[in-house]
Amino acid sequence: MALDYRPCGKGKGIAGKKKDKRWERRFEALSVAEHAKQDWDMLKDTEFRERQLHNIENLAKGYGFFSIWMMVFREEPEIKKSLIQIFPGTAGNCFDEEAIPVRRPESILGL
């Protein structure tokens, strides 16, 4: 996923463009997702469960990077299902009932 990517060189990033700062946004989203996961682990069996789920949804929508959130919450099907619903353009039929990626019948790509 190249989360550890940091451009080297002075003033230039990928393909000679100005500094590529996308890695900083991905890294920030990863940090926020990991903190949200820690909070979820503490609150998922409490009366604050629904509130924390809503907080995670809002954070994920705000920061983006669907794959980062799916990776951090890989052991939490309920959260993954919610992420699939809230990210626009995410094909729900690409996931099974546990929110694990599956191959669509019409896909030309193999899994």
mmCIF file of C-alpha atoms in Angstrom:
data_model
loop_
_atom_site.group_PDB
_atom_site.id
_atom_site.type_symbol
_atom_site.label_atom_id
_atom_site.label_comp_id
_atom_site.label_asym_id
_atom_site.label_seq_id
_atom_site.Cartn_x
_atom_site.Cartn_y
_atom_site.Cartn_z
ATOM 1 C CA MET A 1 0.000 0.000 0.000
ATOM 2 C CA ALA A 2 3.077 2.240 0.158
ATOM 3 C CA LEU A 3 2.053 3.965 3.373
ATOM 4 C CA ASP A 4 5.711 4.351 4.179
ATOM 5 C CA TYR A 5 6.430 6.197 0.906
ATOM 6 C CA ARG A 6 8.277 9.441 1.433
ATOM 7 C CA PRO A 7 9.583 11.240 -1.608
ATOM 8 C CA CYS A 8 13.271 11.843 -1.710
ATOM 9 C CA GLY A 9 15.064 14.578 -3.547
ATOM 10 C CA LYS A 10 14.770 18.304 -3.230
ATOM 11 C CA GLY A 11 11.517 19.924 -4.191
ATOM 12 C CA LYS A 12 10.480 17.245 -6.655
ATOM 13 C CA GLY A 13 8.323 14.189 -6.143
ATOM 14 C CA ILE A 14 6.971 11.689 -8.622
ATOM 15 C CA ALA A 15 7.549 12.400 -12.318
ATOM 16 C CA GLY A 16 9.221 15.737 -11.684
ATOM 17 C CA LYS A 17 6.134 17.329 -10.151
ATOM 18 C CA LYS A 18 6.281 19.567 -7.127
ATOM 19 C CA LYS A 19 6.597 17.763 -3.835
ATOM 20 C CA ASP A 20 4.215 14.849 -3.655
ATOM 21 C CA LYS A 21 2.362 15.214 -0.358
ATOM 22 C CA ARG A 22 -0.205 12.443 -0.862
ATOM 23 C CA TRP A 23 1.741 10.149 1.472
ATOM 24 C CA GLU A 24 1.225 12.667 4.282
ATOM 25 C CA ARG A 25 -2.556 12.546 3.831
ATOM 26 C CA ARG A 26 -2.508 8.730 3.728
ATOM 27 C CA PHE A 27 -0.324 8.612 6.828
ATOM 28 C CA GLU A 28 -2.647 11.029 8.650
ATOM 29 C CA ALA A 29 -5.695 8.939 7.692
ATOM 30 C CA LEU A 30 -3.905 5.809 8.949
ATOM 31 C CA SER A 31 -3.134 7.447 12.274
ATOM 32 C CA VAL A 32 -6.729 8.643 12.713
ATOM 33 C CA ALA A 33 -8.102 5.207 11.745
ATOM 34 C CA GLU A 34 -5.801 3.463 14.221
ATOM 35 C CA HIS A 35 -6.925 5.783 17.027
ATOM 36 C CA ALA A 36 -10.555 5.203 16.048
ATOM 37 C CA LYS A 37 -9.902 1.446 16.212
ATOM 38 C CA GLN A 38 -8.497 1.777 19.732
ATOM 39 C CA ASP A 39 -11.595 3.740 20.751
ATOM 40 C CA TRP A 40 -13.834 1.146 19.070
ATOM 41 C CA ASP A 41 -12.131 -1.669 20.964
ATOM 42 C CA MET A 42 -12.839 0.123 24.239
ATOM 43 C CA LEU A 43 -16.424 1.119 23.443
ATOM 44 C CA LYS A 44 -17.888 -1.588 21.202
ATOM 45 C CA ASP A 45 -19.353 -3.525 24.128
ATOM 46 C CA THR A 46 -20.756 -0.490 25.902
ATOM 47 C CA GLU A 47 -23.738 1.808 25.618
ATOM 48 C CA PHE A 48 -21.584 4.078 23.410
ATOM 49 C CA ARG A 49 -21.290 1.524 20.584
ATOM 50 C CA GLU A 50 -23.642 3.261 18.133
ATOM 51 C CA ARG A 51 -22.162 6.662 18.852
ATOM 52 C CA GLN A 52 -18.645 5.359 18.183
ATOM 53 C CA LEU A 53 -19.780 3.670 14.967
ATOM 54 C CA HIS A 54 -21.206 7.019 13.855
ATOM 55 C CA ASN A 55 -17.919 8.743 14.790
ATOM 56 C CA ILE A 56 -15.941 6.224 12.735
ATOM 57 C CA GLU A 57 -18.220 6.765 9.752
ATOM 58 C CA ASN A 58 -17.763 10.534 9.969
ATOM 59 C CA LEU A 59 -13.990 10.270 10.329
ATOM 60 C CA ALA A 60 -13.738 7.854 7.403
ATOM 61 C CA LYS A 61 -15.872 10.115 5.187
ATOM 62 C CA GLY A 62 -13.813 13.141 6.156
ATOM 63 C CA TYR A 63 -10.367 11.625 5.732
ATOM 64 C CA GLY A 64 -11.132 9.254 2.869
ATOM 65 C CA PHE A 65 -8.789 6.425 1.861
ATOM 66 C CA PHE A 66 -11.269 3.543 1.941
ATOM 67 C CA SER A 67 -8.546 0.893 1.787
ATOM 68 C CA ILE A 68 -6.818 2.243 4.896
ATOM 69 C CA TRP A 69 -10.019 2.086 6.943
ATOM 70 C CA MET A 70 -10.786 -1.406 5.631
ATOM 71 C CA MET A 71 -7.278 -2.541 6.574
ATOM 72 C CA VAL A 72 -7.395 -1.081 10.091
ATOM 73 C CA PHE A 73 -10.848 -2.570 10.755
ATOM 74 C CA ARG A 74 -10.155 -5.852 8.924
ATOM 75 C CA GLU A 75 -11.347 -7.900 11.934
ATOM 76 C CA GLU A 76 -14.562 -5.893 12.379
ATOM 77 C CA PRO A 77 -17.213 -6.937 9.804
ATOM 78 C CA GLU A 78 -19.787 -4.475 11.180
ATOM 79 C CA ILE A 79 -17.454 -1.519 10.622
ATOM 80 C CA LYS A 80 -16.373 -2.779 7.200
ATOM 81 C CA LYS A 81 -20.016 -3.130 6.107
ATOM 82 C CA SER A 82 -20.651 0.416 7.225
ATOM 83 C CA LEU A 83 -17.584 1.673 5.334
ATOM 84 C CA ILE A 84 -18.796 -0.060 2.178
ATOM 85 C CA GLN A 85 -22.105 1.779 2.510
ATOM 86 C CA ILE A 86 -20.733 5.262 3.224
ATOM 87 C CA PHE A 87 -18.008 5.508 0.574
ATOM 88 C CA PRO A 88 -19.644 6.676 -2.678
ATOM 89 C CA GLY A 89 -19.130 4.432 -5.664
ATOM 90 C CA THR A 90 -18.187 1.347 -3.630
ATOM 91 C CA ALA A 91 -19.800 -1.700 -5.203
ATOM 92 C CA GLY A 92 -21.438 -3.691 -2.447
ATOM 93 C CA ASN A 93 -21.517 -6.790 -4.652
ATOM 94 C CA CYS A 94 -17.708 -6.886 -4.467
ATOM 95 C CA PHE A 95 -17.986 -8.071 -0.850
ATOM 96 C CA ASP A 96 -19.576 -11.058 0.860
ATOM 97 C CA GLU A 97 -21.788 -10.990 3.977
ATOM 98 C CA GLU A 98 -18.687 -10.585 6.182
ATOM 99 C CA ALA A 99 -17.419 -7.677 4.037
ATOM 100 C CA ILE A 100 -14.601 -9.761 2.557
ATOM 101 C CA PRO A 101 -13.762 -8.936 -1.080
ATOM 102 C CA VAL A 102 -15.104 -11.394 -3.640
ATOM 103 C CA ARG A 103 -14.837 -11.669 -7.395
ATOM 104 C CA ARG A 104 -17.800 -10.370 -9.311
ATOM 105 C CA PRO A 105 -19.067 -12.770 -11.987
ATOM 106 C CA GLU A 106 -18.562 -10.234 -14.793
ATOM 107 C CA SER A 107 -15.035 -9.317 -13.683
ATOM 108 C CA ILE A 108 -12.141 -9.798 -16.062
ATOM 109 C CA LEU A 109 -9.720 -9.571 -13.143
ATOM 110 C CA GLY A 110 -8.776 -12.624 -11.155
ATOM 111 C CA LEU A 111 -8.551 -12.785 -7.372
#
